[in-house]
Amino acid sequence: MAASDAENNLKYNKDIWHYRQEGNQRLVVYSLQRKVVQIFQKRRVLTNPTESQKTEPMTKDELLEKLRFIRSVISPLIGNDFVHIGCTIEHDEKYLRDLNNSVKQYRSKSRLDKEIDFTCPFAIEMPDLCFVPNSNDMPTFAVEIKAKSGLIPNWDYPFLKGVCKFCMSQHYKLKIGKWCDGKIIWAEEVRELDTLISNLRKFLKTENGISNDCLLTRFFDILIKTLLWTRSDEKQIRGSPVCAAVQHNSSRNQEKEGYLPKDCVLEGIWKLQKIDTIRNIRTIYNSYKKVGNKKEIDDYLISTVANDCSIMVALQSEIKQNGIQIKTDFDCYTCSVGVIDLDKKPASKIDGHYQELLKSVAVYRNSCSVH
Ligand SMILES: O=P(O)(O)O[C@@H]1[C@@H](OP(=O)(O)O)[C@H](OP(=O)(O)O)[C@H](O)[C@H](OP(=O)(O)O)[C@H]1OP(=O)(O)O
Ligand SMILES: Nc1ncnc2c1ncn2[C@@H]1O[C@H](COP(=O)(O)OP(=O)(O)OP(=O)(O)O)[C@@H](O)[C@H]1O
């Protein structure tokens, strides 16, 4: 399904489209009226005339192939309930330039080495997952969780036994100033944390005197129930004072099947992360260099999607007809859960992954004094 041409050929309207966020590859704007987002491809800003773009602009066929990959490979594994494919839309260069200029003021400085790719007229439109379906005027609380893998790789290094790649690489990320996207962790932005807490208080309609710890416990209770929600087991989760992961799986073989309720969003992502059975980047890198085992490489690339995607959770108090229904001891909520950023990674990334691994291991070794 494509949005109508008449709608898309309009001039860029800054009163309708607002900056939402961006990642390494794409910039996202949202329309409050339509409750949709549009996702634009980015490219490097060239700083001198001798430079040129390293990659060609994305063609419509390439974009359609990306959507096909999500529909046919990713969605069946993560679960159709949680994946929105989106549709393609087209804008002219003037529209893209106007949009680029207008959102610039809201972008983080660290992202300004890239801009919207004016040579790629195609964007993706999909539901704004910061809202529940049929959202009303009640406050909505939305959370984005980047679902990095906690699986333990088959390390070549004995000192990394039992350490996951995420924990290992944080020392390196900290060193290059890229540790954790969460703004609220920075001391100079404590006011943002205050705002978050005060919004949470309003959202949870808490009585005066309740401590911040208690507030967060209530919020995490809702969040965990949402992340463990499954279509088939919904009734068992409702109102339960016990962690649903434990409750659901007491009779299952946890070693083999894991601890997560079958078909909840976390299990879907975990299934995808486990597709790479080699779990050793050096082996994958060698295979890639020798154009070796294609299945190994493909499985690795598919699992890297699940190591980098985000879960979007939106919550609104009160029960509506559509959406996931969650009950706690305090209130009832309608939620939506969606997984975004599911593009297949190109094989050319393997080189970079391997180089980054070597650098991260060296930094880990140093900072933890292990050999
Ligand atoms: O490998 P990592 O853990 O550094 O993940 C990269 C992400 O870093 P972060 O989640 O902040 O730690 C990184 O995220 P940010 O740019 O830091 O938001 C990207 O998602 C990158 O993927 P791509 O280049 O956009 O395809 C990610 O790279 P890929 O490994 O997915 O290629
Ligand atoms: N459907 C959506 N609804 C609400 N917000 C969204 C949606 N899609 C994307 N976003 C927001 O825009 C951000 C950037 O989108 P996306 O993750 O697709 O970019 P990316 O460049 O591929 O990211 P990365 O650097 O992680 O690869 C997301 O982290 C999220 O905050």
CSV table of N, CA, C and O in Angstrom, one decimal, residues 213-310:
chain,number,residue,atom,x,y,z
A,213,ASP,N,11.8,5.0,44.1
A,213,ASP,CA,12.1,3.6,43.9
A,213,ASP,C,10.8,2.8,43.7
A,213,ASP,O,10.7,2.0,42.8
A,214,CYS,N,9.8,3.1,44.5
A,214,CYS,CA,8.5,2.5,44.4
A,214,CYS,C,7.9,2.8,43.0
A,214,CYS,O,7.3,1.9,42.4
A,215,LEU,N,8.0,4.0,42.6
A,215,LEU,CA,7.5,4.5,41.4
A,215,LEU,C,8.1,3.7,40.2
A,215,LEU,O,7.4,3.2,39.3
A,216,LEU,N,9.4,3.5,40.2
A,216,LEU,CA,10.1,2.8,39.2
A,216,LEU,C,9.7,1.3,39.2
A,216,LEU,O,9.5,0.7,38.2
A,217,THR,N,9.5,0.8,40.4
A,217,THR,CA,9.1,-0.6,40.5
A,217,THR,C,7.8,-0.8,39.8
A,217,THR,O,7.6,-1.8,39.1
A,218,ARG,N,6.8,0.1,40.1
A,218,ARG,CA,5.5,0.0,39.5
A,218,ARG,C,5.6,0.1,37.9
A,218,ARG,O,5.0,-0.7,37.2
A,219,PHE,N,6.5,1.0,37.5
A,219,PHE,CA,6.6,1.2,36.1
A,219,PHE,C,7.3,0.0,35.4
A,219,PHE,O,6.8,-0.5,34.4
A,220,PHE,N,8.3,-0.6,36.1
A,220,PHE,CA,9.0,-1.8,35.5
A,220,PHE,C,8.0,-3.0,35.5
A,220,PHE,O,8.1,-3.8,34.6
A,221,ASP,N,7.1,-3.0,36.5
A,221,ASP,CA,6.2,-4.1,36.5
A,221,ASP,C,5.3,-4.1,35.2
A,221,ASP,O,5.1,-5.1,34.5
A,222,ILE,N,4.8,-2.9,34.9
A,222,ILE,CA,4.0,-2.8,33.6
A,222,ILE,C,4.9,-3.1,32.4
A,222,ILE,O,4.5,-3.9,31.5
A,223,LEU,N,6.1,-2.6,32.4
A,223,LEU,CA,6.9,-2.7,31.2
A,223,LEU,C,7.3,-4.2,31.0
A,223,LEU,O,7.2,-4.7,29.9
A,224,ILE,N,7.6,-4.9,32.1
A,224,ILE,CA,8.0,-6.3,32.0
A,224,ILE,C,6.8,-7.1,31.5
A,224,ILE,O,6.9,-8.0,30.7
A,225,LYS,N,5.6,-6.8,32.1
A,225,LYS,CA,4.4,-7.6,31.7
A,225,LYS,C,4.2,-7.3,30.2
A,225,LYS,O,3.7,-8.2,29.5
A,226,THR,N,4.4,-6.1,29.7
A,226,THR,CA,4.2,-5.8,28.3
A,226,THR,C,5.2,-6.6,27.4
A,226,THR,O,4.9,-7.2,26.4
A,227,LEU,N,6.5,-6.6,27.9
A,227,LEU,CA,7.5,-7.3,27.1
A,227,LEU,C,7.3,-8.8,27.1
A,227,LEU,O,7.8,-9.5,26.2
A,228,LEU,N,6.6,-9.4,28.1
A,228,LEU,CA,6.4,-10.8,28.2
A,228,LEU,C,5.0,-11.2,27.6
A,228,LEU,O,4.6,-12.3,27.7
A,229,TRP,N,4.3,-10.2,27.2
A,229,TRP,CA,2.9,-10.5,26.7
A,229,TRP,C,2.9,-11.4,25.5
A,229,TRP,O,3.8,-11.3,24.6
A,230,THR,N,2.0,-12.4,25.5
A,230,THR,CA,1.8,-13.2,24.3
A,230,THR,C,0.3,-13.2,24.0
A,230,THR,O,-0.5,-13.2,24.9
A,231,ARG,N,0.0,-13.4,22.7
A,231,ARG,CA,-1.4,-13.4,22.3
A,231,ARG,C,-2.1,-14.6,23.0
A,231,ARG,O,-3.2,-14.4,23.6
A,232,SER,N,-1.5,-15.7,23.0
A,232,SER,CA,-2.2,-16.9,23.6
A,232,SER,C,-2.3,-17.0,25.1
A,232,SER,O,-3.2,-17.5,25.6
A,233,ASP,N,-1.3,-16.4,25.8
A,233,ASP,CA,-1.2,-16.6,27.2
A,233,ASP,C,-1.7,-15.3,28.0
A,233,ASP,O,-1.4,-15.2,29.1
A,234,GLU,N,-2.4,-14.4,27.3
A,234,GLU,CA,-2.6,-13.1,27.9
A,234,GLU,C,-3.3,-13.3,29.2
A,234,GLU,O,-2.9,-12.6,30.2
A,235,LYS,N,-4.2,-14.2,29.4
A,235,LYS,CA,-5.0,-14.3,30.6
A,235,LYS,C,-4.1,-14.6,31.8
A,235,LYS,O,-4.3,-14.1,32.9
A,236,GLN,N,-3.1,-15.5,31.6
A,236,GLN,CA,-2.2,-15.9,32.7
A,236,GLN,C,-1.3,-14.7,33.2
A,236,GLN,O,-0.9,-14.7,34.3
A,237,ILE,N,-1.1,-13.8,32.3
A,237,ILE,CA,-0.2,-12.7,32.8
A,237,ILE,C,-1.0,-11.7,33.6
A,237,ILE,O,-0.5,-11.1,34.6
A,238,ARG,N,-2.3,-11.5,33.3
A,238,ARG,CA,-3.0,-10.5,34.0
A,238,ARG,C,-3.0,-10.6,35.5
A,238,ARG,O,-3.3,-11.6,36.0
A,239,GLY,N,-2.7,-9.5,36.1
A,239,GLY,CA,-2.9,-9.3,37.5
A,239,GLY,C,-1.9,-10.2,38.4
A,239,GLY,O,-2.1,-10.3,39.6
A,240,SER,N,-1.0,-10.8,37.7
A,240,SER,CA,-0.1,-11.7,38.5
A,240,SER,C,0.9,-11.0,39.2
A,240,SER,O,1.6,-10.1,38.7
A,241,PRO,N,1.1,-11.3,40.5
A,241,PRO,CA,2.1,-10.6,41.3
A,241,PRO,C,3.5,-11.3,41.1
A,241,PRO,O,4.5,-10.8,41.6
A,242,VAL,N,3.6,-12.4,40.3
A,242,VAL,CA,4.8,-13.1,40.1
A,242,VAL,C,5.4,-12.8,38.7
A,242,VAL,O,4.6,-12.6,37.8
A,243,CYS,N,6.7,-12.8,38.6
A,243,CYS,CA,7.3,-12.5,37.3
A,243,CYS,C,6.8,-13.5,36.3
A,243,CYS,O,6.9,-14.8,36.5
A,244,ALA,N,6.2,-13.1,35.2
A,244,ALA,CA,5.6,-14.0,34.2
A,244,ALA,C,6.6,-14.9,33.6
A,244,ALA,O,6.2,-16.0,33.2
A,245,ALA,N,7.8,-14.5,33.5
A,245,ALA,CA,8.8,-15.4,32.9
A,245,ALA,C,8.9,-16.7,33.7
A,245,ALA,O,9.0,-17.8,33.1
A,246,VAL,N,8.9,-16.6,35.0
A,246,VAL,CA,9.1,-17.8,35.9
A,246,VAL,C,7.8,-18.6,35.8
A,246,VAL,O,7.8,-19.8,35.6
A,247,GLN,N,6.7,-17.9,35.9
A,247,GLN,CA,5.4,-18.5,36.0
A,247,GLN,C,5.1,-19.3,34.8
A,247,GLN,O,4.6,-20.5,34.8
A,248,HIS,N,5.5,-18.8,33.6
A,248,HIS,CA,5.1,-19.5,32.4
A,248,HIS,C,5.9,-20.7,32.1
A,248,HIS,O,5.5,-21.6,31.4
A,249,ASN,N,7.1,-20.8,32.6
A,249,ASN,CA,8.1,-21.8,32.2
A,249,ASN,C,8.5,-22.8,33.2
A,249,ASN,O,9.4,-23.6,33.0
A,250,SER,N,7.7,-22.9,34.3
A,250,SER,CA,8.1,-23.8,35.3
A,250,SER,C,8.2,-25.3,34.8
A,250,SER,O,9.0,-26.0,35.3
A,251,SER,N,7.4,-25.6,33.8
A,251,SER,CA,7.4,-27.0,33.3
A,251,SER,C,8.3,-27.2,32.1
A,251,SER,O,8.3,-28.2,31.5
A,252,ARG,N,8.9,-26.1,31.6
A,252,ARG,CA,9.7,-26.2,30.3
A,252,ARG,C,11.1,-26.5,30.6
A,252,ARG,O,11.7,-26.2,31.6
A,253,ASN,N,11.8,-27.0,29.6
A,253,ASN,CA,13.2,-27.3,29.7
A,253,ASN,C,13.9,-26.0,29.4
A,253,ASN,O,14.1,-25.5,28.3
A,254,GLN,N,14.3,-25.3,30.5
A,254,GLN,CA,14.8,-23.9,30.4
A,254,GLN,C,16.1,-23.8,29.7
A,254,GLN,O,16.4,-22.9,29.0
A,255,GLU,N,17.0,-24.9,29.9
A,255,GLU,CA,18.3,-24.9,29.2
A,255,GLU,C,18.1,-24.7,27.7
A,255,GLU,O,18.7,-23.9,27.1
A,256,LYS,N,17.1,-25.5,27.2
A,256,LYS,CA,17.0,-25.6,25.8
A,256,LYS,C,16.0,-24.5,25.2
A,256,LYS,O,16.3,-23.9,24.2
A,257,GLU,N,14.9,-24.3,26.0
A,257,GLU,CA,13.9,-23.4,25.4
A,257,GLU,C,14.0,-22.0,26.0
A,257,GLU,O,13.3,-21.1,25.5
A,258,GLY,N,14.8,-21.8,27.0
A,258,GLY,CA,15.0,-20.4,27.5
A,258,GLY,C,13.9,-20.2,28.6
A,258,GLY,O,13.1,-21.0,28.9
A,259,TYR,N,13.9,-19.0,29.1
A,259,TYR,CA,13.1,-18.6,30.2
A,259,TYR,C,11.9,-17.8,29.8
A,259,TYR,O,11.1,-17.4,30.6
A,260,LEU,N,11.8,-17.5,28.6
A,260,LEU,CA,10.8,-16.5,28.1
A,260,LEU,C,9.5,-17.1,27.7
A,260,LEU,O,9.6,-18.2,27.0
A,261,PRO,N,8.4,-16.5,27.9
A,261,PRO,CA,7.1,-17.1,27.4
A,261,PRO,C,7.2,-17.2,25.9
A,261,PRO,O,7.7,-16.3,25.2
A,262,LYS,N,6.7,-18.3,25.4
A,262,LYS,CA,6.8,-18.5,23.9
A,262,LYS,C,6.0,-17.5,23.2
A,262,LYS,O,4.9,-17.2,23.6
A,263,ASP,N,6.6,-16.9,22.2
A,263,ASP,CA,5.9,-15.9,21.3
A,263,ASP,C,5.8,-14.5,21.9
A,263,ASP,O,5.1,-13.7,21.4
A,264,CYS,N,6.5,-14.2,23.0
A,264,CYS,CA,6.5,-12.8,23.5
A,264,CYS,C,7.6,-12.1,22.7
A,264,CYS,O,8.4,-12.8,22.0
A,265,VAL,N,7.6,-10.8,22.7
A,265,VAL,CA,8.5,-10.1,21.8
A,265,VAL,C,10.0,-10.4,22.1
A,265,VAL,O,10.8,-10.6,21.2
A,266,LEU,N,10.3,-10.6,23.4
A,266,LEU,CA,11.7,-10.8,23.8
A,266,LEU,C,12.1,-12.2,23.2
A,266,LEU,O,13.2,-12.4,22.8
A,267,GLU,N,11.2,-13.2,23.3
A,267,GLU,CA,11.5,-14.5,22.8
A,267,GLU,C,11.8,-14.4,21.2
A,267,GLU,O,12.7,-15.1,20.7
A,268,GLY,N,11.0,-13.6,20.6
A,268,GLY,CA,11.1,-13.5,19.1
A,268,GLY,C,12.5,-12.9,18.8
A,268,GLY,O,13.2,-13.5,17.9
A,269,ILE,N,13.0,-11.9,19.5
A,269,ILE,CA,14.3,-11.3,19.2
A,269,ILE,C,15.4,-12.3,19.6
A,269,ILE,O,16.4,-12.5,18.9
A,270,TRP,N,15.2,-13.0,20.7
A,270,TRP,CA,16.2,-14.0,21.2
A,270,TRP,C,16.4,-15.1,20.2
A,270,TRP,O,17.5,-15.5,19.9
A,271,LYS,N,15.2,-15.6,19.6
A,271,LYS,CA,15.3,-16.6,18.5
A,271,LYS,C,16.1,-16.2,17.4
A,271,LYS,O,16.9,-16.9,16.8
A,272,LEU,N,16.0,-14.9,17.0
A,272,LEU,CA,16.7,-14.3,15.9
A,272,LEU,C,18.2,-14.2,16.3
A,272,LEU,O,19.1,-14.5,15.4
A,273,GLN,N,18.5,-13.8,17.5
A,273,GLN,CA,19.9,-13.7,17.9
A,273,GLN,C,20.6,-15.0,17.9
A,273,GLN,O,21.8,-15.1,17.6
A,274,LYS,N,19.8,-16.1,18.2
A,274,LYS,CA,20.5,-17.4,18.2
A,274,LYS,C,20.7,-18.1,16.9
A,274,LYS,O,21.3,-19.1,16.8
A,275,ILE,N,20.3,-17.4,15.8
A,275,ILE,CA,20.4,-18.0,14.5
A,275,ILE,C,21.9,-18.2,14.1
A,275,ILE,O,22.3,-19.1,13.5
A,276,ASP,N,22.7,-17.3,14.6
A,276,ASP,CA,24.2,-17.4,14.4
A,276,ASP,C,24.7,-18.4,15.4
A,276,ASP,O,24.8,-18.1,16.6
A,277,THR,N,25.0,-19.7,15.0
A,277,THR,CA,25.4,-20.7,15.9
A,277,THR,C,26.9,-20.7,16.1
A,277,THR,O,27.4,-21.4,16.9
A,278,ILE,N,27.6,-20.0,15.2
A,278,ILE,CA,29.1,-20.0,15.3
A,278,ILE,C,29.5,-19.1,16.4
A,278,ILE,O,30.4,-19.5,17.2
A,279,ARG,N,28.9,-18.0,16.6
A,279,ARG,CA,29.2,-17.0,17.7
A,279,ARG,C,30.7,-16.7,17.8
A,279,ARG,O,31.2,-16.7,19.0
A,280,ASN,N,31.3,-16.6,16.7
A,280,ASN,CA,32.8,-16.2,16.8
A,280,ASN,C,33.1,-15.4,15.5
A,280,ASN,O,33.1,-15.9,14.4
A,281,ILE,N,33.3,-14.1,15.8
A,281,ILE,CA,33.4,-13.1,14.6
A,281,ILE,C,34.6,-13.5,13.8
A,281,ILE,O,34.6,-13.3,12.6
A,282,ARG,N,35.7,-14.0,14.4
A,282,ARG,CA,36.9,-14.3,13.6
A,282,ARG,C,36.6,-15.4,12.6
A,282,ARG,O,37.0,-15.3,11.5
A,283,THR,N,35.9,-16.4,13.1
A,283,THR,CA,35.5,-17.5,12.1
A,283,THR,C,34.7,-17.0,11.0
A,283,THR,O,34.9,-17.3,9.8
A,284,ILE,N,33.7,-16.1,11.3
A,284,ILE,CA,32.8,-15.5,10.3
A,284,ILE,C,33.7,-14.7,9.3
A,284,ILE,O,33.5,-14.7,8.1
A,285,TYR,N,34.6,-13.9,9.9
A,285,TYR,CA,35.4,-13.0,9.1
A,285,TYR,C,36.3,-13.8,8.2
A,285,TYR,O,36.4,-13.5,7.0
A,286,ASN,N,36.9,-14.9,8.6
A,286,ASN,CA,37.7,-15.8,7.8
A,286,ASN,C,36.8,-16.4,6.7
A,286,ASN,O,37.3,-16.4,5.5
A,287,SER,N,35.7,-16.8,7.0
A,287,SER,CA,34.7,-17.4,6.1
A,287,SER,C,34.4,-16.3,5.0
A,287,SER,O,34.4,-16.6,3.8
A,288,TYR,N,34.2,-15.1,5.4
A,288,TYR,CA,33.8,-14.0,4.5
A,288,TYR,C,34.9,-13.7,3.6
A,288,TYR,O,34.8,-13.5,2.4
A,289,LYS,N,36.2,-13.7,4.1
A,289,LYS,CA,37.3,-13.3,3.3
A,289,LYS,C,37.6,-14.4,2.2
A,289,LYS,O,38.0,-14.1,1.1
A,290,LYS,N,37.3,-15.7,2.6
A,290,LYS,CA,37.6,-16.7,1.6
A,290,LYS,C,36.3,-17.0,0.8
A,290,LYS,O,36.3,-18.1,0.1
A,291,VAL,N,35.3,-16.2,0.9
A,291,VAL,CA,34.0,-16.5,0.3
A,291,VAL,C,33.6,-17.9,0.7
A,291,VAL,O,33.3,-18.8,-0.2
A,292,GLY,N,33.7,-18.2,2.0
A,292,GLY,CA,33.5,-19.6,2.5
A,292,GLY,C,32.0,-19.8,2.7
A,292,GLY,O,31.2,-19.4,1.8
A,293,ASN,N,31.7,-20.5,3.8
A,293,ASN,CA,30.3,-21.0,4.0
A,293,ASN,C,29.3,-19.8,4.0
A,293,ASN,O,29.2,-19.0,4.9
A,294,LYS,N,28.5,-19.8,2.9
A,294,LYS,CA,27.5,-18.7,2.7
A,294,LYS,C,26.4,-18.7,3.8
A,294,LYS,O,26.0,-17.7,4.2
A,295,LYS,N,26.0,-19.9,4.2
A,295,LYS,CA,25.0,-20.0,5.2
A,295,LYS,C,25.4,-19.4,6.5
A,295,LYS,O,24.7,-18.7,7.2
A,296,GLU,N,26.7,-19.7,6.9
A,296,GLU,CA,27.2,-19.2,8.1
A,296,GLU,C,27.2,-17.7,8.1
A,296,GLU,O,26.8,-17.0,9.1
A,297,ILE,N,27.6,-17.1,7.0
A,297,ILE,CA,27.7,-15.6,6.8
A,297,ILE,C,26.3,-15.1,6.9
A,297,ILE,O,26.0,-14.1,7.6
A,298,ASP,N,25.3,-15.7,6.2
A,298,ASP,CA,24.0,-15.2,6.1
A,298,ASP,C,23.3,-15.2,7.5
A,298,ASP,O,22.7,-14.3,8.0
A,299,ASP,N,23.5,-16.4,8.2
A,299,ASP,CA,23.0,-16.5,9.6
A,299,ASP,C,23.5,-15.4,10.5
A,299,ASP,O,22.8,-14.9,11.3
A,300,TYR,N,24.8,-15.2,10.3
A,300,TYR,CA,25.5,-14.2,11.2
A,300,TYR,C,24.8,-12.8,10.9
A,300,TYR,O,24.5,-12.1,11.9
A,301,LEU,N,24.6,-12.5,9.6
A,301,LEU,CA,24.1,-11.2,9.3
A,301,LEU,C,22.6,-11.0,9.8
A,301,LEU,O,22.2,-10.0,10.2
A,302,ILE,N,21.9,-12.1,9.7
A,302,ILE,CA,20.5,-12.1,10.2
A,302,ILE,C,20.5,-11.8,11.7
A,302,ILE,O,19.8,-11.0,12.2
A,303,SER,N,21.4,-12.5,12.4
A,303,SER,CA,21.4,-12.4,13.9
A,303,SER,C,21.9,-11.0,14.3
A,303,SER,O,21.5,-10.5,15.3
A,304,THR,N,22.7,-10.3,13.4
A,304,THR,CA,23.2,-9.0,13.8
A,304,THR,C,22.0,-8.0,13.8
A,304,THR,O,22.0,-7.0,14.5
A,305,VAL,N,21.0,-8.3,13.0
A,305,VAL,CA,19.8,-7.4,12.9
A,305,VAL,C,19.2,-7.4,14.3
A,305,VAL,O,18.8,-6.4,14.9
A,306,ALA,N,19.1,-8.6,14.9
A,306,ALA,CA,18.4,-8.8,16.2
A,306,ALA,C,19.3,-8.3,17.4
A,306,ALA,O,18.8,-8.1,18.5
A,307,ASN,N,20.6,-8.0,17.1
A,307,ASN,CA,21.5,-7.5,18.1
A,307,ASN,C,21.4,-5.9,18.1
A,307,ASN,O,22.0,-5.3,19.0
A,308,ASP,N,20.7,-5.4,17.1
A,308,ASP,CA,20.8,-3.9,17.0
A,308,ASP,C,19.4,-3.3,16.8
A,308,ASP,O,19.3,-2.1,16.7
A,309,CYS,N,18.3,-4.1,16.9
A,309,CYS,CA,17.0,-3.5,16.7
A,309,CYS,C,16.5,-2.9,18.0
A,309,CYS,O,17.1,-3.1,19.0
A,310,SER,N,15.4,-2.2,17.9
A,310,SER,CA,14.8,-1.6,19.1
A,310,SER,C,13.4,-2.0,19.3
A,310,SER,O,12.7,-2.2,18.3
